[in-house]
Short mmCIF file of C-alpha atoms in Angstrom, two decimals:
data_model
loop_
_atom_site.label_atom_id
_atom_site.label_comp_id
_atom_site.label_asym_id
_atom_site.label_seq_id
_atom_site.Cartn_x
_atom_site.Cartn_y
_atom_site.Cartn_z
CA UNK A 1 -21.88 -120.21 -13.84
CA UNK A 2 -23.28 -122.95 -16.05
CA UNK A 3 -21.05 -124.18 -18.83
CA UNK A 4 -21.15 -126.82 -21.56
CA UNK A 5 -17.86 -127.62 -23.27
CA UNK A 6 -17.38 -129.75 -26.34
CA UNK A 7 -14.11 -130.62 -28.11
CA UNK A 8 -13.05 -127.21 -29.36
CA UNK A 9 -10.91 -128.67 -32.12
CA UNK A 10 -12.48 -130.09 -35.24
CA UNK A 11 -12.10 -133.83 -35.64
CA UNK A 12 -10.65 -135.23 -38.88
CA UNK A 13 -10.76 -138.98 -39.19
CA UNK A 14 -10.32 -141.67 -41.79
CA UNK A 15 -13.35 -143.50 -43.10
CA UNK A 16 -14.00 -146.67 -41.13
CA UNK A 17 -12.49 -145.36 -37.91
CA UNK A 18 -14.36 -144.44 -34.74
CA UNK A 19 -14.95 -140.77 -33.90
CA UNK A 20 -15.24 -139.95 -30.20
CA UNK A 21 -16.69 -136.60 -29.14
CA UNK A 22 -16.77 -135.22 -25.61
CA UNK A 23 -19.34 -133.09 -23.83
CA UNK A 24 -18.43 -131.80 -20.36
CA UNK A 25 -20.69 -129.67 -18.24
CA UNK A 26 -20.55 -127.72 -15.00
CA UNK A 27 -23.31 -126.48 -12.69
CA UNK A 28 -26.02 -128.51 -14.36
CA UNK A 29 -27.90 -131.46 -12.93
CA UNK A 30 -29.58 -132.68 -16.12
CA UNK A 31 -32.18 -135.43 -15.99
CA UNK A 32 -31.16 -136.21 -19.57
CA UNK A 33 -28.71 -135.25 -22.26
CA UNK A 34 -29.25 -135.21 -26.02
CA UNK A 35 -27.07 -135.21 -29.11
CA UNK A 36 -28.01 -133.42 -32.31
CA UNK A 37 -26.42 -133.32 -35.74
CA UNK A 38 -26.20 -130.02 -37.64
CA UNK A 39 -25.20 -129.73 -41.28
CA UNK A 40 -23.89 -126.39 -42.62
CA UNK A 41 -26.69 -123.86 -43.04
CA UNK A 42 -29.33 -126.23 -41.61
CA UNK A 43 -31.13 -126.72 -38.32
CA UNK A 44 -30.05 -129.37 -35.80
CA UNK A 45 -31.52 -132.86 -36.11
CA UNK A 46 -32.12 -135.01 -33.03
CA UNK A 47 -30.02 -138.17 -32.80
CA UNK A 48 -30.08 -139.69 -29.33
CA UNK A 49 -31.25 -139.03 -25.78
CA UNK A 50 -29.74 -140.61 -22.68
CA UNK A 51 -31.19 -140.29 -19.20
CA UNK A 52 -29.31 -139.81 -15.96
CA UNK A 53 -29.97 -143.40 -14.87
CA UNK A 54 -28.67 -144.85 -18.14
CA UNK A 55 -24.99 -145.52 -18.65
CA UNK A 56 -25.06 -146.17 -22.38
CA UNK A 57 -27.40 -145.87 -25.37
CA UNK A 58 -26.94 -147.13 -28.91
CA UNK A 59 -28.56 -146.39 -32.25
CA UNK A 60 -27.13 -148.10 -35.31
CA UNK A 61 -23.48 -146.91 -35.50
CA UNK A 62 -23.91 -144.33 -32.75
CA UNK A 63 -23.18 -144.85 -29.07
CA UNK A 64 -23.59 -142.40 -26.22
CA UNK A 65 -22.41 -142.71 -22.63
CA UNK A 66 -23.41 -140.50 -19.72
CA UNK A 67 -21.41 -140.24 -16.50
CA UNK A 68 -23.15 -137.95 -14.01
CA UNK A 69 -20.24 -138.26 -11.57
CA UNK A 70 -17.70 -137.03 -14.11
CA UNK A 71 -20.36 -134.69 -15.59
CA UNK A 72 -19.47 -135.94 -19.03
CA UNK A 73 -21.02 -137.57 -22.06
CA UNK A 74 -19.10 -139.32 -24.82
CA UNK A 75 -20.54 -139.71 -28.32
CA UNK A 76 -19.07 -142.35 -30.59
CA UNK A 77 -19.55 -142.81 -34.32
CA UNK A 78 -18.27 -146.27 -35.26
CA UNK A 79 -17.30 -147.35 -38.80
CA UNK A 80 -17.47 -143.68 -39.80
CA UNK A 81 -18.47 -142.67 -43.33
CA UNK A 82 -18.00 -139.40 -45.27
CA UNK A 83 -21.77 -138.86 -44.90
CA UNK A 84 -21.19 -138.57 -41.13
CA UNK A 85 -19.32 -135.29 -41.70
CA UNK A 86 -21.24 -132.61 -39.78
CA UNK A 87 -21.24 -130.65 -36.53
CA UNK A 88 -22.51 -132.55 -33.50
CA UNK A 89 -24.12 -130.64 -30.64
CA UNK A 90 -24.79 -131.87 -27.15
CA UNK A 91 -27.77 -130.43 -25.31
CA UNK A 92 -28.60 -130.62 -21.62
CA UNK A 93 -31.94 -130.38 -19.98
CA UNK A 94 -32.22 -127.28 -17.84
CA UNK A 95 -34.31 -127.37 -14.72
CA UNK A 96 -37.27 -125.82 -16.53
CA UNK A 97 -37.74 -128.27 -19.42
CA UNK A 98 -35.62 -126.18 -21.74
CA UNK A 99 -32.38 -127.19 -23.45
CA UNK A 100 -28.94 -125.61 -23.25
CA UNK A 101 -26.68 -126.44 -26.18
CA UNK A 102 -22.94 -126.76 -26.53
CA UNK A 103 -21.16 -125.04 -29.43
CA UNK A 104 -20.60 -128.36 -31.17
CA UNK A 105 -17.72 -130.35 -32.58
CA UNK A 106 -17.18 -130.48 -36.34
CA UNK A 107 -16.34 -133.92 -37.68
CA UNK A 108 -14.85 -134.49 -41.13
CA UNK A 109 -14.55 -138.07 -42.35
CA UNK A 110 -12.01 -138.58 -45.16
CA UNK A 111 -12.67 -141.24 -47.77
CA UNK B 1 -44.26 -135.18 -44.20
CA UNK B 2 -44.82 -133.35 -40.93
CA UNK B 3 -42.26 -130.65 -40.52
CA UNK B 4 -41.09 -127.26 -39.37
CA UNK B 5 -40.84 -124.65 -42.12
CA UNK B 6 -39.05 -121.33 -41.94
CA UNK B 7 -39.37 -118.47 -44.38
CA UNK B 8 -37.46 -116.91 -45.83
CA UNK B 9 -34.28 -118.98 -45.77
CA UNK B 10 -32.18 -115.84 -46.28
CA UNK B 11 -33.17 -112.34 -45.24
CA UNK B 12 -31.23 -109.15 -45.85
CA UNK B 13 -32.26 -106.04 -43.96
CA UNK B 14 -30.85 -102.62 -43.28
CA UNK B 15 -29.57 -101.40 -39.96
CA UNK B 16 -32.57 -100.25 -37.93
CA UNK B 17 -35.20 -101.51 -40.39
CA UNK B 18 -37.75 -103.82 -38.74
CA UNK B 19 -37.79 -107.39 -39.98
CA UNK B 20 -40.08 -110.37 -39.38
CA UNK B 21 -39.11 -114.01 -39.66
CA UNK B 22 -41.74 -116.70 -39.84
CA UNK B 23 -42.05 -120.29 -38.75
CA UNK B 24 -44.83 -122.77 -39.38
CA UNK B 25 -45.26 -126.36 -38.28
CA UNK B 26 -47.44 -129.24 -39.35
CA UNK B 27 -46.59 -131.35 -36.29
CA UNK B 28 -49.38 -129.82 -34.16
CA UNK B 29 -46.91 -129.37 -31.32
CA UNK B 30 -47.77 -127.24 -28.32
CA UNK B 31 -44.36 -125.69 -27.78
CA UNK B 32 -42.48 -123.46 -30.22
CA UNK B 33 -39.01 -122.05 -29.62
CA UNK B 34 -36.86 -119.37 -31.22
CA UNK B 35 -33.08 -119.68 -31.05
CA UNK B 36 -30.32 -117.40 -32.28
CA UNK B 37 -27.14 -119.07 -33.51
CA UNK B 38 -24.02 -117.16 -34.49
CA UNK B 39 -21.17 -118.75 -36.41
CA UNK B 40 -19.48 -121.60 -34.51
CA UNK B 41 -21.56 -120.87 -31.42
CA UNK B 42 -24.25 -122.75 -29.54
CA UNK B 43 -27.88 -122.03 -30.36
CA UNK B 44 -29.12 -119.53 -27.78
CA UNK B 45 -32.75 -119.66 -26.69
CA UNK B 46 -34.52 -116.31 -27.13
CA UNK B 47 -38.04 -117.29 -26.03
CA UNK B 48 -40.66 -119.97 -26.33
CA UNK B 49 -44.41 -120.36 -26.44
CA UNK B 50 -46.17 -123.06 -24.52
CA UNK B 51 -49.50 -122.98 -26.32
CA UNK B 52 -50.39 -119.27 -26.06
CA UNK B 53 -48.16 -118.58 -23.03
CA UNK B 54 -45.13 -116.53 -23.98
CA UNK B 55 -41.89 -117.17 -22.05
CA UNK B 56 -39.02 -114.77 -22.51
CA UNK B 57 -35.45 -115.61 -21.56
CA UNK B 58 -34.05 -113.15 -19.03
CA UNK B 59 -31.21 -112.02 -21.30
CA UNK B 60 -33.20 -111.64 -24.53
CA UNK B 61 -33.00 -107.99 -25.65
CA UNK B 62 -36.25 -106.00 -25.86
CA UNK B 63 -35.49 -105.54 -29.55
CA UNK B 64 -36.73 -109.10 -30.09
CA UNK B 65 -40.44 -109.83 -29.95
CA UNK B 66 -42.55 -112.80 -30.92
CA UNK B 67 -46.14 -113.57 -31.90
CA UNK B 68 -47.99 -116.85 -32.10
CA UNK B 69 -51.38 -116.22 -33.70
CA UNK B 70 -52.29 -119.94 -33.76
CA UNK B 71 -50.80 -123.37 -33.08
CA UNK B 72 -49.16 -123.61 -36.49
CA UNK B 73 -47.43 -120.25 -36.85
CA UNK B 74 -44.90 -118.27 -34.88
CA UNK B 75 -43.15 -115.03 -35.84
CA UNK B 76 -39.95 -113.40 -34.68
CA UNK B 77 -39.92 -109.62 -34.95
CA UNK B 78 -36.68 -107.66 -34.69
CA UNK B 79 -37.71 -104.07 -34.18
CA UNK B 80 -34.44 -102.31 -34.93
CA UNK B 81 -31.82 -104.76 -36.17
CA UNK B 82 -28.22 -103.97 -35.36
CA UNK B 83 -25.12 -105.42 -36.95
CA UNK B 84 -24.79 -107.74 -33.96
CA UNK B 85 -28.14 -109.35 -34.77
CA UNK B 86 -26.80 -110.94 -37.93
CA UNK B 87 -27.12 -114.66 -37.26
CA UNK B 88 -29.00 -117.84 -38.08
CA UNK B 89 -32.44 -117.87 -36.46
CA UNK B 90 -33.78 -121.32 -35.70
CA UNK B 91 -37.37 -122.25 -34.93
CA UNK B 92 -38.03 -125.50 -33.09
CA UNK B 93 -41.04 -127.33 -31.73
CA UNK B 94 -41.72 -129.98 -29.15
CA UNK B 95 -44.89 -131.88 -28.51
CA UNK B 96 -45.15 -130.85 -24.89
CA UNK B 97 -42.87 -129.17 -22.37
CA UNK B 98 -42.20 -132.56 -20.85
CA UNK B 99 -41.33 -134.14 -24.22
CA UNK B 100 -37.64 -133.84 -24.58
CA UNK B 101 -36.99 -133.96 -28.31
CA UNK B 102 -37.01 -130.72 -30.27
CA UNK B 103 -37.67 -130.57 -34.00
CA UNK B 104 -35.89 -127.79 -35.80
CA UNK B 105 -36.63 -125.93 -38.98
CA UNK B 106 -33.90 -125.22 -41.55
CA UNK B 107 -33.27 -121.75 -40.14
CA UNK B 108 -33.30 -118.22 -41.55
CA UNK B 109 -29.93 -116.57 -42.16
CA UNK B 110 -30.27 -112.84 -41.37
CA UNK B 111 -27.82 -110.34 -42.80
CA UNK B 112 -27.86 -106.75 -41.55
CA UNK B 113 -26.32 -104.11 -43.80
#
C-alpha cells in the first residue's frame, strides 16, 4: 500500500541552527513533491515544489532535496528563527493530479 | 488580496444533525478540493470539483456530499454527523488540474456533541 512517512518526533532546535526534516514514501512514483507549512488551527501554505528531475531547490533559507532512488525528500531550514516554528507537511503528486499528504513534522525553534 | 475563505471558522453541531460548511474563492480557480484533517494526521482528500465535474474519493463515506453552484463557491454537507466526523475541514483550490500548487483556506473546525 502507499505510504508517506515524516519524522514522527517533533523537532526542537536552537535559533540559528539548521532543521532537517525527512519525507520517505513507498509505492508512489511522483512527478513532483511539495512542502507546505501549517500553523496551529490554520490551513497549509505552499512553500516549495521539486520535480523528479531536480536534485535540489532553494528558496531563501529553505532547501529541498529529492532522491527518487531512495524515495526520500529532505527539507532544510537554515539559520532557523522562532517564527519558523510550525508543522511542515510533505505532499506527493498522485498519478491523477491529486496530492497525498504526510502527517507532518512539528518544529519548535527556541530563542 | 485573492484568497480562499471558509465560514464559519468553528462549527458546533449535534450528533445526527445536518451541517453545511462553506468555502469561497476569489482566485477564479477551476479546481476546488475538500480535505478532512484530524489532530496530528495528514489532510485526507474527500472529493474535488474540476469546474462542474464532481470527483469523489473511493473511501469517502456517503454521509459527505458537496455542491458547487458556481466557480467561486463550494459547500460541504455532512448529512448525519457522527462523533468521528469531528475534525478540521480544509478547502483548497488550484488553477487547473495540471497546476501543482494548492491554495488552502483557514479551515473550519467541526465539533460534534
